[in-house]
Amino acid sequence: MNIHNLIHLLILISTTTTASSFASEQPPPITNNRKTKASFLPSKLSSKMGQGISATQFFVYGRKHFTKTGYKKHVSGYTTPVQESASICRGETGADGVDLAGKVVVVTGANSGLGKEIATYAAAKGATLYMLCRSKGRAETARAEIVEKTLNENVNILLADIGELSQLREVVKDLQSKEEKVDCLVCNAGVLLNDRQETSEGNEITFAVHLLGGSYLLPTLLLPQLKSAGPESRVLFVTSGGMYRQPFPSWPVATSDQNAEKKIKYDGVNAYCYAKRAQVLLAERWAKERPEVTWVSGHPGWAATAAVDDAFGSDKKYLEPLRSTWEGAEGLTWLMSTEAKNLQSGEFYLDRKSQTKHLAGAFMTQGSYTKNTEKEVDEMIENLKKACGL
């Protein structure tokens, strides 16, 4: 397996589930400008070096922290209970003591993989659950399985392709007609494509699902309901370690704009990484601009899923031992359910701990290659706003 395919595998495994110590210290704000690198390095060479360092350290860091071995090490340091599966209900043997009765939880991409585990956990803890899914058949099958395991009948299906902004607006209106508040929104739905494809509205699909609709428009439309839920409300972006590879690029590159003056060659892995970096940036920015709600991003580690089996077969051995789907989801369910006082709004988490957001410097330091300036983030958000017609 060549290095490109290996990195592709690393990213897909960390998503379809979609210093040398386990970092918990807070990284500094994104004030570094990538243009301030040593002037004697040509920009293309500097970029290649940044990509190489970040990709290599992503793999090394991941081998230590993102695998099943890393998960077991991290769990050994937990100070509160952890259960062995998502479906253990309140009061049952092995339950972690969490009670979500009276809470309204919305999970996108909830019919399989990590999303289904997160949804199952919310139902097991007594929440009113809304599964926002694209496929009616798969959603109904998943709902039936969740209800059977948790005995919670208050599990509801919302049907929409969140990459289609018109569909998303309609389904949000439907939800708002039923609920005055939303306590937790989990932005989990995603896709990774090899070839460039567009939605019916002309947006590149990876960008539209992960970022434009799934992470920008949906939380924005639901902001009144999130605020109504009070100080414990939160939004969780299920992101990926793939974001360690890239900063958020120029808008034409991020959207793979085929009408740009300079033709942009589509790379599905890069498109995915750009969207995942943007989720981290959104959580960071909205923690400041929308402080009534807690905004966090979380990484599941490298988890085994049916999608990974189908895509890579025996090649997944390079990342073994892989986490189970529940082991990938467990830290995300903690972000969903723990008291807000235990969270740092705007931060990026793995296994209940805040992590560094950059690995592009020498010896596992942050470096500057993957950092965006405040101006670049301003431009990203303004472009997202315009693309949504807001």
Short mmCIF file of C-alpha atoms in Angstrom, two decimals, residues 40-238:
data_model
loop_
_atom_site.label_atom_id
_atom_site.label_comp_id
_atom_site.label_asym_id
_atom_site.label_seq_id
_atom_site.Cartn_x
_atom_site.Cartn_y
_atom_site.Cartn_z
CA PHE A 40 13.64 31.18 2.07
CA LEU A 41 11.19 28.31 1.45
CA PRO A 42 9.23 28.57 -1.82
CA SER A 43 5.49 28.46 -1.08
CA LYS A 44 4.90 25.18 -2.94
CA LEU A 45 7.79 23.49 -1.14
CA SER A 46 6.62 24.87 2.19
CA SER A 47 3.11 23.56 1.51
CA LYS A 48 4.41 20.11 0.57
CA MET A 49 6.50 20.02 3.74
CA GLY A 50 3.48 21.03 5.81
CA GLN A 51 1.36 18.34 4.20
CA GLY A 52 4.04 15.72 4.71
CA ILE A 53 4.64 16.56 8.36
CA SER A 54 0.96 16.77 9.24
CA ALA A 55 0.09 13.50 7.44
CA THR A 56 2.99 11.60 9.00
CA GLN A 57 2.32 12.86 12.50
CA PHE A 58 -1.39 12.18 12.06
CA PHE A 59 -0.50 8.52 11.51
CA VAL A 60 1.99 8.32 14.40
CA TYR A 61 -0.32 10.14 16.80
CA GLY A 62 -3.25 8.05 15.62
CA ARG A 63 -1.46 4.76 16.23
CA LYS A 64 -1.04 5.79 19.84
CA HIS A 65 -4.43 7.36 20.55
CA PHE A 66 -7.05 6.50 17.89
CA THR A 67 -6.91 2.68 18.04
CA LYS A 68 -8.62 0.27 20.45
CA THR A 69 -5.39 0.28 22.48
CA GLY A 70 -5.58 4.06 22.79
CA TYR A 71 -9.24 3.89 23.79
CA LYS A 72 -8.57 1.37 26.57
CA LYS A 73 -5.74 3.51 27.89
CA HIS A 74 -7.93 6.62 27.91
CA VAL A 75 -10.88 4.84 29.54
CA SER A 76 -8.63 3.69 32.37
CA GLY A 77 -8.26 7.33 33.32
CA TYR A 78 -11.99 8.16 33.36
CA THR A 79 -13.31 9.39 36.69
CA THR A 80 -16.97 8.66 35.88
CA PRO A 81 -18.60 5.39 34.78
CA VAL A 82 -18.46 4.10 31.22
CA GLN A 83 -20.83 1.44 29.92
CA GLU A 84 -20.05 -1.46 27.62
CA SER A 85 -22.68 -0.75 24.97
CA ALA A 86 -24.97 2.00 23.76
CA SER A 87 -28.22 0.20 24.56
CA ILE A 88 -27.85 -0.17 28.35
CA CYS A 89 -30.85 1.68 29.71
CA ARG A 90 -31.27 3.80 32.82
CA GLY A 91 -31.19 1.76 35.99
CA GLU A 92 -29.90 -1.40 34.32
CA THR A 93 -26.77 -3.20 35.44
CA GLY A 94 -23.75 -1.54 33.86
CA ALA A 95 -25.48 1.79 33.20
CA ASP A 96 -23.40 4.94 33.52
CA GLY A 97 -25.98 6.90 35.53
CA VAL A 98 -26.94 9.30 32.74
CA ASP A 99 -30.62 10.30 32.51
CA LEU A 100 -31.80 12.29 29.46
CA ALA A 101 -35.51 12.21 30.25
CA GLY A 102 -37.10 15.47 29.12
CA LYS A 103 -34.27 16.20 26.68
CA VAL A 104 -34.78 16.56 22.94
CA VAL A 105 -31.89 15.16 20.90
CA VAL A 106 -31.48 15.40 17.12
CA VAL A 107 -28.93 13.16 15.38
CA THR A 108 -28.17 13.40 11.66
CA GLY A 109 -27.12 10.27 9.79
CA ALA A 110 -28.68 8.20 12.58
CA ASN A 111 -29.52 5.01 10.71
CA SER A 112 -26.06 3.38 10.74
CA GLY A 113 -22.54 3.44 12.17
CA LEU A 114 -21.62 6.05 14.72
CA GLY A 115 -24.86 7.96 14.25
CA LYS A 116 -26.94 4.91 15.11
CA GLU A 117 -24.84 4.22 18.22
CA ILE A 118 -25.27 7.82 19.38
CA ALA A 119 -29.01 7.66 18.68
CA THR A 120 -29.34 4.34 20.51
CA TYR A 121 -27.59 5.79 23.56
CA ALA A 122 -29.88 8.85 23.61
CA ALA A 123 -32.97 6.63 23.41
CA ALA A 124 -31.64 4.30 26.11
CA LYS A 125 -31.27 7.28 28.42
CA GLY A 126 -34.88 8.36 27.91
CA ALA A 127 -34.46 11.27 25.49
CA THR A 128 -37.00 12.29 22.89
CA LEU A 129 -34.99 11.35 19.81
CA TYR A 130 -35.22 12.67 16.26
CA MET A 131 -33.31 10.70 13.63
CA LEU A 132 -32.60 12.96 10.64
CA CYS A 133 -31.95 10.57 7.76
CA ARG A 134 -32.03 10.53 3.97
CA SER A 135 -33.36 7.00 3.35
CA LYS A 136 -36.85 6.21 4.64
CA GLY A 137 -36.32 2.46 4.49
CA ARG A 138 -33.00 2.46 6.37
CA ALA A 139 -34.33 4.97 8.89
CA GLU A 140 -37.40 2.86 9.64
CA THR A 141 -35.30 -0.28 10.06
CA ALA A 142 -32.89 1.49 12.40
CA ARG A 143 -35.74 3.04 14.39
CA ALA A 144 -37.35 -0.37 14.92
CA GLU A 145 -34.04 -1.80 16.16
CA ILE A 146 -33.44 1.13 18.52
CA VAL A 147 -36.95 0.90 19.98
CA GLU A 148 -36.60 -2.85 20.45
CA LYS A 149 -33.30 -2.45 22.31
CA THR A 150 -34.22 0.55 24.45
CA LEU A 151 -38.03 0.19 24.87
CA ASN A 152 -38.24 3.92 24.15
CA GLU A 153 -41.12 4.57 21.76
CA ASN A 154 -40.37 8.28 21.58
CA VAL A 155 -38.05 7.83 18.60
CA ASN A 156 -39.00 9.91 15.58
CA ILE A 157 -37.82 10.07 11.97
CA LEU A 158 -37.16 13.24 10.01
CA LEU A 159 -36.51 12.64 6.31
CA ALA A 160 -34.24 14.92 4.32
CA ASP A 161 -31.01 14.94 2.37
CA ILE A 162 -29.13 17.56 4.39
CA GLY A 163 -27.00 18.40 1.37
CA GLU A 164 -30.18 19.74 -0.26
CA LEU A 165 -30.81 23.08 1.44
CA SER A 166 -34.47 23.28 0.44
CA GLN A 167 -35.15 19.86 1.97
CA LEU A 168 -33.28 20.86 5.10
CA ARG A 169 -35.35 24.02 5.53
CA GLU A 170 -38.58 22.05 5.22
CA VAL A 171 -37.58 19.39 7.72
CA VAL A 172 -36.49 22.05 10.21
CA LYS A 173 -39.93 23.69 9.90
CA ASP A 174 -41.48 20.30 10.63
CA LEU A 175 -39.33 19.83 13.72
CA GLN A 176 -39.99 23.37 14.94
CA SER A 177 -43.73 22.74 14.69
CA LYS A 178 -43.33 19.83 17.10
CA GLU A 179 -40.67 21.00 19.56
CA GLU A 180 -40.09 24.34 21.26
CA LYS A 181 -36.56 23.38 22.26
CA VAL A 182 -33.65 21.20 21.15
CA ASP A 183 -31.23 20.26 23.91
CA CYS A 184 -28.60 18.62 21.71
CA LEU A 185 -27.94 18.59 17.98
CA VAL A 186 -25.42 16.00 16.76
CA CYS A 187 -24.13 16.85 13.27
CA ASN A 188 -22.92 13.42 12.21
CA ALA A 189 -24.12 12.74 8.64
CA GLY A 190 -21.39 12.55 6.05
CA VAL A 191 -20.07 11.15 2.81
CA LEU A 192 -16.69 10.66 1.11
CA LEU A 193 -16.66 10.43 -2.68
CA ASN A 194 -13.93 9.62 -5.18
CA ASP A 195 -15.55 11.60 -8.00
CA ARG A 196 -17.04 15.06 -7.91
CA GLN A 197 -20.84 15.02 -7.72
CA GLU A 198 -23.34 17.83 -7.22
CA THR A 199 -26.63 18.21 -5.40
CA SER A 200 -29.70 19.30 -7.37
CA GLU A 201 -28.87 22.84 -6.18
CA GLY A 202 -25.42 22.78 -7.76
CA ASN A 203 -23.27 22.30 -4.65
CA GLU A 204 -20.51 19.70 -4.46
CA ILE A 205 -21.94 16.90 -2.31
CA THR A 206 -19.16 16.41 0.25
CA PHE A 207 -19.06 20.14 0.93
CA ALA A 208 -22.86 20.42 1.07
CA VAL A 209 -23.48 17.46 3.39
CA HIS A 210 -20.64 17.93 5.85
CA LEU A 211 -20.45 21.69 5.95
CA LEU A 212 -22.92 23.91 4.09
CA GLY A 213 -26.14 22.13 5.09
CA GLY A 214 -25.10 19.70 7.78
CA SER A 215 -22.93 21.98 9.93
CA TYR A 216 -23.73 25.58 9.00
CA LEU A 217 -27.38 25.89 7.95
CA LEU A 218 -28.89 23.26 10.26
CA PRO A 219 -27.53 24.68 13.56
CA THR A 220 -28.28 28.21 12.35
CA LEU A 221 -31.93 27.39 11.64
CA LEU A 222 -32.29 25.57 14.96
CA LEU A 223 -30.56 28.26 17.00
CA PRO A 224 -33.84 29.58 18.52
CA GLN A 225 -34.72 26.07 19.76
CA LEU A 226 -31.20 25.52 21.07
CA LYS A 227 -31.33 28.79 23.00
CA SER A 228 -34.76 27.88 24.37
CA ALA A 229 -33.29 24.72 25.89
CA GLY A 230 -31.22 26.81 28.28
CA PRO A 231 -27.57 26.77 29.37
CA GLU A 232 -27.17 22.99 29.00
CA SER A 233 -27.89 23.06 25.25
CA ARG A 234 -25.13 22.07 22.86
CA VAL A 235 -24.15 21.25 19.29
CA LEU A 236 -21.71 18.43 18.58
CA PHE A 237 -19.89 18.24 15.26
CA VAL A 238 -18.69 14.69 14.62
#
